[in-house]
PDB file of C-alpha atoms in Angstrom:
ATOM      1  CA  MET A1404      22.306 -14.721  -7.269  1.00  0.00           C
ATOM      2  CA  LYS A1405      25.568 -13.379  -5.883  1.00  0.00           C
ATOM      3  CA  ARG A1406      27.170  -9.990  -5.513  1.00  0.00           C
ATOM      4  CA  ILE A1407      30.517 -10.302  -7.251  1.00  0.00           C
ATOM      5  CA  ARG A1408      31.969  -6.820  -6.913  1.00  0.00           C
ATOM      6  CA  SER A1409      31.404  -3.144  -6.206  1.00  0.00           C
ATOM      7  CA  GLU A1410      32.901  -0.620  -8.581  1.00  0.00           C
ATOM      8  CA  SER A1411      32.480   2.756 -10.260  1.00  0.00           C
ATOM      9  CA  ILE A1412      31.081   2.221 -13.765  1.00  0.00           C
ATOM     10  CA  ALA A1413      30.810   4.669 -16.664  1.00  0.00           C
ATOM     11  CA  LEU A1414      27.207   5.765 -17.224  1.00  0.00           C
ATOM     12  CA  GLU A1415      27.251   4.873 -20.919  1.00  0.00           C
ATOM     13  CA  LYS A1416      28.010   1.249 -20.047  1.00  0.00           C
ATOM     14  CA  LEU A1417      24.749   0.934 -18.115  1.00  0.00           C
ATOM     15  CA  THR A1418      21.318   0.407 -19.662  1.00  0.00           C
ATOM     16  CA  ALA A1419      17.761   0.719 -18.389  1.00  0.00           C
ATOM     17  CA  TRP A1420      16.006  -2.641 -18.022  1.00  0.00           C
ATOM     18  CA  ASP A1421      12.305  -2.329 -18.885  1.00  0.00           C
ATOM     19  CA  VAL A1422      11.217  -4.981 -16.357  1.00  0.00           C
ATOM     20  CA  ALA A1423      12.763  -3.189 -13.374  1.00  0.00           C
ATOM     21  CA  GLU A1424      12.055   0.258 -14.812  1.00  0.00           C
ATOM     22  CA  THR A1425       8.297  -0.291 -14.879  1.00  0.00           C
ATOM     23  CA  LEU A1426       8.123  -1.469 -11.272  1.00  0.00           C
ATOM     24  CA  LEU A1427       8.389   2.110 -10.066  1.00  0.00           C
ATOM     25  CA  PRO A1428       7.079   5.313 -11.617  1.00  0.00           C
ATOM     26  CA  GLU A1429       9.786   7.635 -12.877  1.00  0.00           C
ATOM     27  CA  TYR A1430      10.608  10.544 -10.582  1.00  0.00           C
ATOM     28  CA  SER A1431       8.631  13.732 -10.977  1.00  0.00           C
ATOM     29  CA  TYR A1432      10.463  16.928 -11.893  1.00  0.00           C
ATOM     30  CA  GLN A1433      10.505  17.986  -8.226  1.00  0.00           C
ATOM     31  CA  GLN A1434      11.870  14.626  -7.055  1.00  0.00           C
ATOM     32  CA  TYR A1435      14.691  14.813  -9.597  1.00  0.00           C
ATOM     33  CA  LYS A1436      15.419  18.392  -8.533  1.00  0.00           C
ATOM     34  CA  ASP A1437      15.515  17.448  -4.845  1.00  0.00           C
ATOM     35  CA  LEU A1438      17.962  14.622  -5.571  1.00  0.00           C
ATOM     36  CA  GLU A1439      20.115  16.891  -7.738  1.00  0.00           C
ATOM     37  CA  ASP A1440      20.197  19.550  -4.992  1.00  0.00           C
ATOM     38  CA  PHE A1441      21.230  16.867  -2.502  1.00  0.00           C
ATOM     39  CA  VAL A1442      24.152  15.754  -4.682  1.00  0.00           C
ATOM     40  CA  ASN A1443      25.178  19.347  -5.484  1.00  0.00           C
ATOM     41  CA  THR A1444      25.428  20.149  -1.766  1.00  0.00           C
ATOM     42  CA  GLY A1445      27.823  17.269  -1.114  1.00  0.00           C
ATOM     43  CA  GLY A1446      25.474  14.305  -0.898  1.00  0.00           C
ATOM     44  CA  GLN A1447      26.378  10.949  -2.405  1.00  0.00           C
ATOM     45  CA  LEU A1448      24.252   8.814  -4.679  1.00  0.00           C
ATOM     46  CA  ALA A1449      23.806   5.395  -3.080  1.00  0.00           C
ATOM     47  CA  PRO A1450      25.215   2.538  -5.195  1.00  0.00           C
ATOM     48  CA  ILE A1451      22.828   1.122  -7.754  1.00  0.00           C
ATOM     49  CA  VAL A1452      22.376  -2.589  -8.409  1.00  0.00           C
ATOM     50  CA  VAL A1453      23.269  -3.869 -11.868  1.00  0.00           C
ATOM     51  CA  ALA A1454      23.687  -7.191 -13.650  1.00  0.00           C
ATOM     52  CA  GLU A1455      26.993  -8.186 -15.205  1.00  0.00           C
ATOM     53  CA  ASP A1456      25.793  -7.034 -18.625  1.00  0.00           C
ATOM     54  CA  GLY A1457      25.081  -3.520 -17.283  1.00  0.00           C
ATOM     55  CA  ARG A1458      21.295  -3.756 -17.023  1.00  0.00           C
ATOM     56  CA  ILE A1459      20.008  -1.741 -14.051  1.00  0.00           C
ATOM     57  CA  ILE A1460      18.164  -3.887 -11.520  1.00  0.00           C
ATOM     58  CA  ASP A1461      17.637  -1.144  -8.949  1.00  0.00           C
ATOM     59  CA  GLY A1462      18.547   2.544  -9.208  1.00  0.00           C
ATOM     60  CA  TYR A1463      17.076   3.779 -12.486  1.00  0.00           C
ATOM     61  CA  ASN A1464      16.257   7.244 -11.101  1.00  0.00           C
ATOM     62  CA  ARG A1465      19.714   7.641  -9.564  1.00  0.00           C
ATOM     63  CA  TRP A1466      21.252   6.741 -12.924  1.00  0.00           C
ATOM     64  CA  ARG A1467      19.053   9.341 -14.654  1.00  0.00           C
ATOM     65  CA  THR A1468      20.020  11.925 -12.039  1.00  0.00           C
ATOM     66  CA  ALA A1469      23.721  11.237 -12.651  1.00  0.00           C
ATOM     67  CA  GLN A1470      23.114  11.810 -16.372  1.00  0.00           C
ATOM     68  CA  ARG A1471      21.288  15.085 -15.713  1.00  0.00           C
ATOM     69  CA  LEU A1472      24.224  16.239 -13.590  1.00  0.00           C
ATOM     70  CA  SER A1473      26.664  15.295 -16.379  1.00  0.00           C
ATOM     71  CA  LEU A1474      28.470  12.824 -14.155  1.00  0.00           C
ATOM     72  CA  THR A1475      30.617  10.257 -15.928  1.00  0.00           C
ATOM     73  CA  HIS A1476      30.574   7.372 -13.437  1.00  0.00           C
ATOM     74  CA  ILE A1477      28.326   5.988 -10.697  1.00  0.00           C
ATOM     75  CA  GLU A1478      28.987   3.482  -7.921  1.00  0.00           C
ATOM     76  CA  CYS A1479      27.474   0.065  -8.603  1.00  0.00           C
ATOM     77  CA  ASP A1480      26.983  -3.250  -6.850  1.00  0.00           C
ATOM     78  CA  VAL A1481      27.354  -5.861  -9.582  1.00  0.00           C
ATOM     79  CA  TYR A1482      25.423  -9.134  -9.237  1.00  0.00           C
ATOM     80  CA  ALA A1483      25.630 -12.424 -11.097  1.00  0.00           C
ATOM     81  CA  TYR A1484      22.292 -14.142 -11.777  1.00  0.00           C
ATOM     82  CA  GLU A1485      21.507 -17.676 -12.870  1.00  0.00           C
ATOM     83  CA  ASP A1486      18.672 -16.594 -15.163  1.00  0.00           C
ATOM     84  CA  GLN A1487      16.237 -13.796 -15.926  1.00  0.00           C
ATOM     85  CA  ALA A1488      13.707 -15.106 -13.402  1.00  0.00           C
ATOM     86  CA  GLU A1489      16.228 -14.593 -10.618  1.00  0.00           C
ATOM     87  CA  MET A1490      16.900 -11.072 -11.904  1.00  0.00           C
ATOM     88  CA  GLU A1491      13.190 -10.283 -11.841  1.00  0.00           C
ATOM     89  CA  VAL A1492      12.769 -11.624  -8.308  1.00  0.00           C
ATOM     90  CA  HIS A1493      15.670  -9.483  -7.073  1.00  0.00           C
ATOM     91  CA  ALA A1494      14.349  -6.405  -8.871  1.00  0.00           C
ATOM     92  CA  ILE A1495      10.867  -6.856  -7.434  1.00  0.00           C
ATOM     93  CA  VAL A1496      12.070  -7.402  -3.863  1.00  0.00           C
ATOM     94  CA  LEU A1497      14.412  -4.392  -3.990  1.00  0.00           C
ATOM     95  CA  ASN A1498      11.974  -2.011  -5.652  1.00  0.00           C
ATOM     96  CA  SER A1499       8.914  -2.975  -3.622  1.00  0.00           C
ATOM     97  CA  LYS A1500      10.642  -1.878  -0.412  1.00  0.00           C
ATOM     98  CA  ARG A1501      10.624   1.762  -1.523  1.00  0.00           C
ATOM     99  CA  ARG A1502       8.609   4.289   0.480  1.00  0.00           C
ATOM    100  CA  HIS A1503       6.843   5.788  -2.537  1.00  0.00           C
ATOM    101  CA  LEU A1504       5.514   2.470  -3.849  1.00  0.00           C
ATOM    102  CA  ASN A1505       1.780   2.437  -3.191  1.00  0.00           C
ATOM    103  CA  LYS A1506      -0.338  -0.542  -2.196  1.00  0.00           C
ATOM    104  CA  VAL A1507      -1.546  -1.250  -5.745  1.00  0.00           C
ATOM    105  CA  GLN A1508       2.008  -1.266  -7.112  1.00  0.00           C
ATOM    106  CA  ILE A1509       3.233  -3.558  -4.325  1.00  0.00           C
ATOM    107  CA  ALA A1510       0.309  -5.929  -4.959  1.00  0.00           C
ATOM    108  CA  ARG A1511       1.177  -6.065  -8.665  1.00  0.00           C
ATOM    109  CA  ALA A1512       4.807  -6.748  -7.843  1.00  0.00           C
ATOM    110  CA  ALA A1513       3.718  -9.568  -5.527  1.00  0.00           C
ATOM    111  CA  ALA A1514       1.501 -11.073  -8.220  1.00  0.00           C
ATOM    112  CA  ARG A1515       4.363 -10.948 -10.722  1.00  0.00           C
ATOM    113  CA  LEU A1516       6.737 -12.529  -8.213  1.00  0.00           C
ATOM    114  CA  ALA A1517       4.228 -15.319  -7.508  1.00  0.00           C
ATOM    115  CA  ASP A1518       3.951 -15.987 -11.261  1.00  0.00           C
ATOM    116  CA  ILE A1519       7.736 -16.267 -11.530  1.00  0.00           C
ATOM    117  CA  ILE A1520       7.870 -18.736  -8.648  1.00  0.00           C
ATOM    118  CA  LEU A1521       5.107 -20.883 -10.159  1.00  0.00           C
ATOM    119  CA  ALA A1522       6.702 -20.844 -13.613  1.00  0.00           C
ATOM    120  CA  SER A1523      10.049 -21.917 -12.175  1.00  0.00           C
ATOM    121  CA  ASP A1524       8.583 -25.269 -11.037  1.00  0.00           C
ATOM    122  CA  PRO A1525       5.669 -26.144 -13.350  1.00  0.00           C
ATOM    123  CA  ASP A1526       5.738 -29.866 -12.507  1.00  0.00           C
ATOM    124  CA  ALA A1527       5.159 -29.421  -8.765  1.00  0.00           C
ATOM    125  CA  GLU A1528       2.021 -30.710  -7.046  1.00  0.00           C
ATOM    126  CA  GLU A1529      -1.041 -28.593  -7.813  1.00  0.00           C
ATOM    127  CA  GLU A1530      -2.115 -28.529  -4.158  1.00  0.00           C
ATOM    128  CA  ILE A1531       0.042 -28.061  -1.088  1.00  0.00           C
ATOM    129  CA  PRO A1532      -1.219 -30.093   1.909  1.00  0.00           C
ATOM    130  CA  VAL A1533      -1.365 -28.327   5.245  1.00  0.00           C
ATOM    131  CA  LYS A1534       0.202 -30.109   8.202  1.00  0.00           C
ATOM    132  CA  ALA A1535      -2.337 -31.728  10.501  1.00  0.00           C
ATOM    133  CA  GLU A1536      -2.755 -30.197  13.934  1.00  0.00           C
ATOM    134  CA  LYS A1537      -3.334 -32.023  17.194  1.00  0.00           C
ATOM    135  CA  THR A1538      -6.412 -30.734  18.972  1.00  0.00           C
ATOM    136  CA  ALA A1539      -8.178 -31.832  22.141  1.00  0.00           C
ATOM    137  CA  LYS A1540     -11.422 -33.782  21.782  1.00  0.00           C
ATOM    138  CA  ALA A1541     -14.322 -32.049  23.445  1.00  0.00           C
ATOM    139  CA  GLU A1542     -15.743 -35.254  24.991  1.00  0.00           C
ATOM    140  CA  PRO A1543     -16.788 -35.925  28.601  1.00  0.00           C
ATOM    141  CA  ALA A1544     -14.546 -38.032  30.839  1.00  0.00           C
ATOM    142  CA  GLU A1545     -15.214 -41.754  30.683  1.00  0.00           C
ATOM    143  CA  ALA A1546     -14.047 -44.786  32.612  1.00  0.00           C
ATOM    144  CA  SER A1547     -11.443 -46.913  30.817  1.00  0.00           C
ATOM    145  CA  ASP A1548     -11.375 -50.713  30.836  1.00  0.00           C
ATOM    146  CA  SER A1549      -9.059 -50.553  33.824  1.00  0.00           C
ATOM    147  CA  GLY A1550     -11.511 -48.401  35.746  1.00  0.00           C
ATOM    148  CA  GLU A1551      -9.472 -45.189  35.485  1.00  0.00           C
ATOM    149  CA  GLN A1552     -11.069 -41.939  34.392  1.00  0.00           C
ATOM    150  CA  THR A1553      -9.884 -40.649  31.032  1.00  0.00           C
ATOM    151  CA  GLY A1554     -10.404 -36.905  30.525  1.00  0.00           C
ATOM    152  CA  ALA A1555     -10.621 -34.868  27.360  1.00  0.00           C
ATOM    153  CA  ASP A1556      -7.206 -33.328  28.109  1.00  0.00           C
ATOM    154  CA  ASP A1557      -5.610 -36.753  27.530  1.00  0.00           C
ATOM    155  CA  GLN A1558      -7.182 -37.262  24.127  1.00  0.00           C
ATOM    156  CA  THR A1559      -6.205 -35.708  20.829  1.00  0.00           C
ATOM    157  CA  GLU A1560      -7.473 -35.885  17.300  1.00  0.00           C
ATOM    158  CA  GLU A1561      -5.977 -34.809  14.048  1.00  0.00           C
ATOM    159  CA  LYS A1562      -7.563 -31.770  12.474  1.00  0.00           C
ATOM    160  CA  LYS A1563      -6.644 -31.336   8.832  1.00  0.00           C
ATOM    161  CA  ALA A1564      -7.014 -28.015   7.119  1.00  0.00           C
ATOM    162  CA  ALA A1565      -8.073 -27.944   3.487  1.00  0.00           C
ATOM    163  CA  PRO A1566      -5.142 -28.176   1.064  1.00  0.00           C
ATOM    164  CA  VAL A1567      -3.994 -24.887  -0.427  1.00  0.00           C
ATOM    165  CA  SER A1568      -3.542 -24.490  -4.173  1.00  0.00           C
ATOM    166  CA  ARG A1569      -0.029 -23.681  -5.410  1.00  0.00           C
ATOM    167  CA  PRO A1570      -1.058 -20.257  -6.783  1.00  0.00           C
ATOM    168  CA  ASP A1571      -2.658 -19.310  -3.447  1.00  0.00           C
ATOM    169  CA  GLN A1572       0.344 -20.537  -1.471  1.00  0.00           C
ATOM    170  CA  ALA A1573       2.730 -18.652  -3.751  1.00  0.00           C
ATOM    171  CA  VAL A1574       0.745 -15.451  -3.246  1.00  0.00           C
ATOM    172  CA  ARG A1575       0.792 -15.984   0.526  1.00  0.00           C
ATOM    173  CA  ASN A1576       4.547 -16.456   0.556  1.00  0.00           C
ATOM    174  CA  VAL A1577       5.431 -13.409  -1.542  1.00  0.00           C
ATOM    175  CA  SER A1578       2.813 -11.238   0.178  1.00  0.00           C
ATOM    176  CA  HIS A1579       4.525 -11.862   3.491  1.00  0.00           C
ATOM    177  CA  LYS A1580       7.896 -11.045   1.921  1.00  0.00           C
ATOM    178  CA  LEU A1581       6.679  -7.758   0.411  1.00  0.00           C
ATOM    179  CA  GLY A1582       4.467  -6.674   3.302  1.00  0.00           C
ATOM    180  CA  VAL A1583       1.047  -6.721   1.626  1.00  0.00           C
ATOM    181  CA  LEU A1584      -2.055  -8.786   2.405  1.00  0.00           C
ATOM    182  CA  PRO A1585      -2.708 -11.775   0.121  1.00  0.00           C
ATOM    183  CA  SER A1586      -6.299 -10.586  -0.252  1.00  0.00           C
ATOM    184  CA  THR A1587      -5.035  -7.242  -1.566  1.00  0.00           C
ATOM    185  CA  VAL A1588      -2.909  -9.012  -4.185  1.00  0.00           C
ATOM    186  CA  GLN A1589      -5.881 -11.096  -5.300  1.00  0.00           C
ATOM    187  CA  GLN A1590      -8.182  -8.074  -5.427  1.00  0.00           C
ATOM    188  CA  VAL A1591      -5.780  -5.957  -7.492  1.00  0.00           C
ATOM    189  CA  ASN A1592      -5.177  -8.913  -9.813  1.00  0.00           C
ATOM    190  CA  LYS A1593      -8.931  -9.330 -10.277  1.00  0.00           C
ATOM    191  CA  VAL A1594      -9.326  -5.661 -11.220  1.00  0.00           C
ATOM    192  CA  ASP A1595      -6.354  -5.704 -13.615  1.00  0.00           C
ATOM    193  CA  LYS A1596      -7.699  -8.785 -15.401  1.00  0.00           C
ATOM    194  CA  THR A1597     -10.870  -6.906 -16.415  1.00  0.00           C
ATOM    195  CA  GLY A1598      -8.774  -4.601 -18.596  1.00  0.00           C
ATOM    196  CA  ASP A1599     -11.307  -1.883 -17.715  1.00  0.00           C
ATOM    197  CA  GLU A1600      -9.197   1.276 -17.892  1.00  0.00           C
ATOM    198  CA  ARG A1601     -11.736   3.404 -16.042  1.00  0.00           C
ATOM    199  CA  LEU A1602     -12.017   0.939 -13.168  1.00  0.00           C
ATOM    200  CA  ILE A1603      -8.241   0.517 -12.955  1.00  0.00           C
ATOM    201  CA  ALA A1604      -7.726   4.300 -13.004  1.00  0.00           C
ATOM    202  CA  ALA A1605     -10.302   4.751 -10.236  1.00  0.00           C
ATOM    203  CA  MET A1606      -8.475   2.190  -8.087  1.00  0.00           C
ATOM    204  CA  GLU A1607      -5.056   3.680  -8.804  1.00  0.00           C
ATOM    205  CA  GLY A1608      -6.309   7.207  -8.143  1.00  0.00           C
ATOM    206  CA  LYS A1609      -7.938   6.106  -4.872  1.00  0.00           C
ATOM    207  CA  THR A1610     -11.330   7.312  -6.061  1.00  0.00           C
ATOM    208  CA  ILE A1611     -12.507   3.951  -4.776  1.00  0.00           C
ATOM    209  CA  SER A1612     -10.899   1.458  -2.436  1.00  0.00           C
ATOM    210  CA  ILE A1613      -9.183  -1.692  -3.682  1.00  0.00           C
ATOM    211  CA  ARG A1614     -11.939  -3.761  -2.084  1.00  0.00           C
ATOM    212  CA  GLN A1615     -14.654  -1.737  -3.859  1.00  0.00           C
ATOM    213  CA  ALA A1616     -12.807  -2.047  -7.158  1.00  0.00           C
ATOM    214  CA  ALA A1617     -12.607  -5.840  -6.758  1.00  0.00           C
ATOM    215  CA  GLU A1618     -16.337  -6.034  -6.063  1.00  0.00           C
ATOM    216  CA  ILE A1619     -17.114  -3.941  -9.161  1.00  0.00           C
ATOM    217  CA  ALA A1620     -14.744  -6.118 -11.221  1.00  0.00           C
ATOM    218  CA  GLU A1621     -17.148  -9.039 -10.760  1.00  0.00           C
ATOM    219  CA  MET A1622     -19.960  -7.116 -12.479  1.00  0.00           C
ATOM    220  CA  GLU A1623     -20.819  -6.997 -16.163  1.00  0.00           C
ATOM    221  CA  GLU A1624     -19.276  -4.131 -18.114  1.00  0.00           C
ATOM    222  CA  ASP A1625     -22.430  -1.968 -18.208  1.00  0.00           C
ATOM    223  CA  GLN A1626     -23.003  -2.578 -14.487  1.00  0.00           C
ATOM    224  CA  ARG A1627     -19.407  -1.561 -13.729  1.00  0.00           C
ATOM    225  CA  TYR A1628     -19.981   1.723 -15.549  1.00  0.00           C
ATOM    226  CA  GLN A1629     -23.157   2.414 -13.556  1.00  0.00           C
ATOM    227  CA  ALA A1630     -21.436   1.531 -10.259  1.00  0.00           C
ATOM    228  CA  LEU A1631     -18.535   3.895 -10.988  1.00  0.00           C
ATOM    229  CA  GLU A1632     -20.989   6.659 -11.960  1.00  0.00           C
ATOM    230  CA  ALA A1633     -22.868   6.199  -8.678  1.00  0.00           C
ATOM    231  CA  ILE A1634     -19.655   6.234  -6.643  1.00  0.00           C
ATOM    232  CA  GLY A1635     -18.469   9.339  -8.496  1.00  0.00           C
ATOM    233  CA  GLU A1636     -21.743  11.124  -7.756  1.00  0.00           C
ATOM    234  CA  GLU A1637     -21.593  10.116  -4.098  1.00  0.00           C
ATOM    235  CA  ARG A1638     -17.990  11.288  -3.886  1.00  0.00           C
ATOM    236  CA  LYS A1639     -18.999  14.640  -5.377  1.00  0.00           C
ATOM    237  CA  LYS A1640     -21.765  15.049  -2.779  1.00  0.00           C
ATOM    238  CA  ARG A1641     -19.360  14.147   0.032  1.00  0.00           C
ATOM    239  CA  GLY A1642     -16.861  16.689  -1.269  1.00  0.00           C
ATOM    240  CA  GLU A1643     -19.531  19.396  -1.380  1.00  0.00           C
ATOM    241  CA  PHE A1644     -20.636  18.569   2.157  1.00  0.00           C
ATOM    242  CA  ALA A1645     -17.029  18.595   3.381  1.00  0.00           C
ATOM    243  CA  GLU A1646     -16.590  22.085   1.909  1.00  0.00           C
ATOM    244  CA  ILE A1647     -19.797  23.319   3.570  1.00  0.00           C
ATOM    245  CA  PHE A1648     -18.749  21.718   6.852  1.00  0.00           C
ATOM    246  CA  ALA A1649     -15.303  23.324   6.761  1.00  0.00           C
ATOM    247  CA  ARG A1650     -16.792  26.713   5.860  1.00  0.00           C
ATOM    248  CA  THR A1651     -19.343  26.480   8.697  1.00  0.00           C
ATOM    249  CA  CYS A1652     -16.650  25.559  11.218  1.00  0.00           C
ATOM    250  CA  GLY A1653     -14.488  28.426   9.987  1.00  0.00           C
ATOM    251  CA  GLU A1654     -17.312  30.939  10.354  1.00  0.00           C
ATOM    252  CA  SER A1655     -18.111  29.659  13.852  1.00  0.00           C
ATOM    253  CA  GLN A1656     -14.457  29.880  14.826  1.00  0.00           C
ATOM    254  CA  ARG A1657     -14.212  33.490  13.655  1.00  0.00           C
ATOM    255  CA  LYS A1658     -17.381  34.453  15.550  1.00  0.00           C
ATOM    256  CA  LEU A1659     -16.136  32.835  18.759  1.00  0.00           C
ATOM    257  CA  GLN A1660     -12.773  34.560  18.380  1.00  0.00           C
ATOM    258  CA  GLY A1661     -14.571  37.908  18.058  1.00  0.00           C
ATOM    259  CA  MET A1662     -16.605  37.185  21.160  1.00  0.00           C
ATOM    260  CA  GLY A1663     -13.412  36.346  23.033  1.00  0.00           C
ATOM    261  CA  LYS A1664     -12.186  39.896  22.517  1.00  0.00           C
ATOM    262  CA  ARG A1665     -15.428  41.314  23.936  1.00  0.00           C
ATOM    263  CA  ILE A1666     -15.301  39.006  26.968  1.00  0.00           C
ATOM    264  CA  LYS A1667     -11.906  40.425  27.922  1.00  0.00           C
ATOM    265  CA  ASP A1668     -13.310  43.951  28.082  1.00  0.00           C
ATOM    266  CA  ALA A1669     -16.685  43.199  29.694  1.00  0.00           C
ATOM    267  CA  GLN A1670     -17.853  42.464  33.207  1.00  0.00           C
ATOM    268  CA  PHE A1671     -20.603  39.860  33.566  1.00  0.00           C
ATOM    269  CA  SER A1672     -22.691  38.783  36.508  1.00  0.00           C
ATOM    270  CA  GLU A1673     -22.265  35.298  37.944  1.00  0.00           C
ATOM    271  CA  SER A1674     -25.511  34.085  36.356  1.00  0.00           C
ATOM    272  CA  GLU A1675     -24.490  35.503  32.969  1.00  0.00           C
ATOM    273  CA  ARG A1676     -21.131  33.768  33.145  1.00  0.00           C
ATOM    274  CA  ARG A1677     -22.805  30.453  34.056  1.00  0.00           C
ATOM    275  CA  GLU A1678     -25.206  30.712  31.124  1.00  0.00           C
ATOM    276  CA  MET A1679     -22.404  31.602  28.686  1.00  0.00           C
ATOM    277  CA  LYS A1680     -20.229  28.728  29.918  1.00  0.00           C
ATOM    278  CA  SER A1681     -23.180  26.346  29.660  1.00  0.00           C
ATOM    279  CA  SER A1682     -23.801  27.440  26.055  1.00  0.00           C
ATOM    280  CA  LEU A1683     -20.135  27.048  25.206  1.00  0.00           C
ATOM    281  CA  ASN A1684     -20.010  23.583  26.775  1.00  0.00           C
ATOM    282  CA  ARG A1685     -22.970  22.556  24.621  1.00  0.00           C
ATOM    283  CA  VAL A1686     -21.034  23.681  21.549  1.00  0.00           C
ATOM    284  CA  ILE A1687     -17.948  21.779  22.722  1.00  0.00           C
ATOM    285  CA  GLY A1688     -20.086  18.690  23.323  1.00  0.00           C
ATOM    286  CA  GLU A1689     -21.502  18.827  19.798  1.00  0.00           C
ATOM    287  CA  ALA A1690     -18.003  19.339  18.361  1.00  0.00           C
ATOM    288  CA  ASN A1691     -16.660  16.331  20.264  1.00  0.00           C
ATOM    289  CA  MET A1692     -19.582  14.234  19.021  1.00  0.00           C
ATOM    290  CA  LEU A1693     -18.806  15.209  15.421  1.00  0.00           C
ATOM    291  CA  ILE A1694     -15.127  14.330  15.932  1.00  0.00           C
ATOM    292  CA  HIS A1695     -16.203  10.929  17.275  1.00  0.00           C
ATOM    293  CA  LEU A1696     -18.472  10.359  14.261  1.00  0.00           C
ATOM    294  CA  LEU A1697     -15.655  11.263  11.883  1.00  0.00           C
ATOM    295  CA  ASP A1698     -13.305   8.857  13.666  1.00  0.00           C
ATOM    296  CA  GLU A1699     -15.901   6.083  13.353  1.00  0.00           C
ATOM    297  CA  SER A1700     -16.778   6.789   9.723  1.00  0.00           C
ATOM    298  CA  THR A1701     -15.456   4.515   6.971  1.00  0.00           C
ATOM    299  CA  GLY A1702     -12.885   5.973   4.596  1.00  0.00           C
ATOM    300  CA  THR A1703     -12.610   5.205   0.884  1.00  0.00           C
ATOM    301  CA  GLU A1704      -8.840   4.543   0.854  1.00  0.00           C
TER     302      GLU A1704
END
């Protein structure tokens, strides 16, 4: 892969490439409008990345925006690639760095990148040995044949970690490159392999966490359905409680605000003020306890 030139290219000479196009969701109407407003007020579209044959590697939405604005040309960085695999790797790395790419999409990109790496060298060793580490022996000091004391600090032994399979090592490597945990890649891959549209939609919509989705993916189909139903019901109950909680807090806030107005206009004895402050401190204490519980509670995302 090598960048060979930068130039302004006519829009009709560029084409969408389905591989790169599907890595990111197309802009929403509002996102397109925001970008159009930016350009119309003097902003510049950043150069897009294209292959020599005009296929767009990175910048599909900017290309679409230029079309919507009836522009004729757009600035491009043109790259030469050895093969399609190299194009895909570049597209994945570029696109997965975007802010609006969520964790599931990044994990899928990492899985695809790992597949490309494995396919590029199918004859490699199936397992990748891990370098042995020198570690101190936890043995008591003993006298050597010469009469000198030999301590544990002077002794080492080789500790070998279990070999890592090529697929696992590939996932580790690309996960580090794309900034996602290897376990997340494996979990998303496990869910996708079920082909269960409801489970996949629940994971993508953050109705359940990626970890929960991976656990459900190991179940039989009827069990998955029951698990999703149970989670949906629990989510509904949590939502109802959250609404009641917010409404209760709002009502309490309004009542306290009303009392604040009366306090300004009233004169209280010292004992009355102490009792009112004590009551208010109890309320504050309970509120702080609830905040602590919310901070400690486990989220679903």
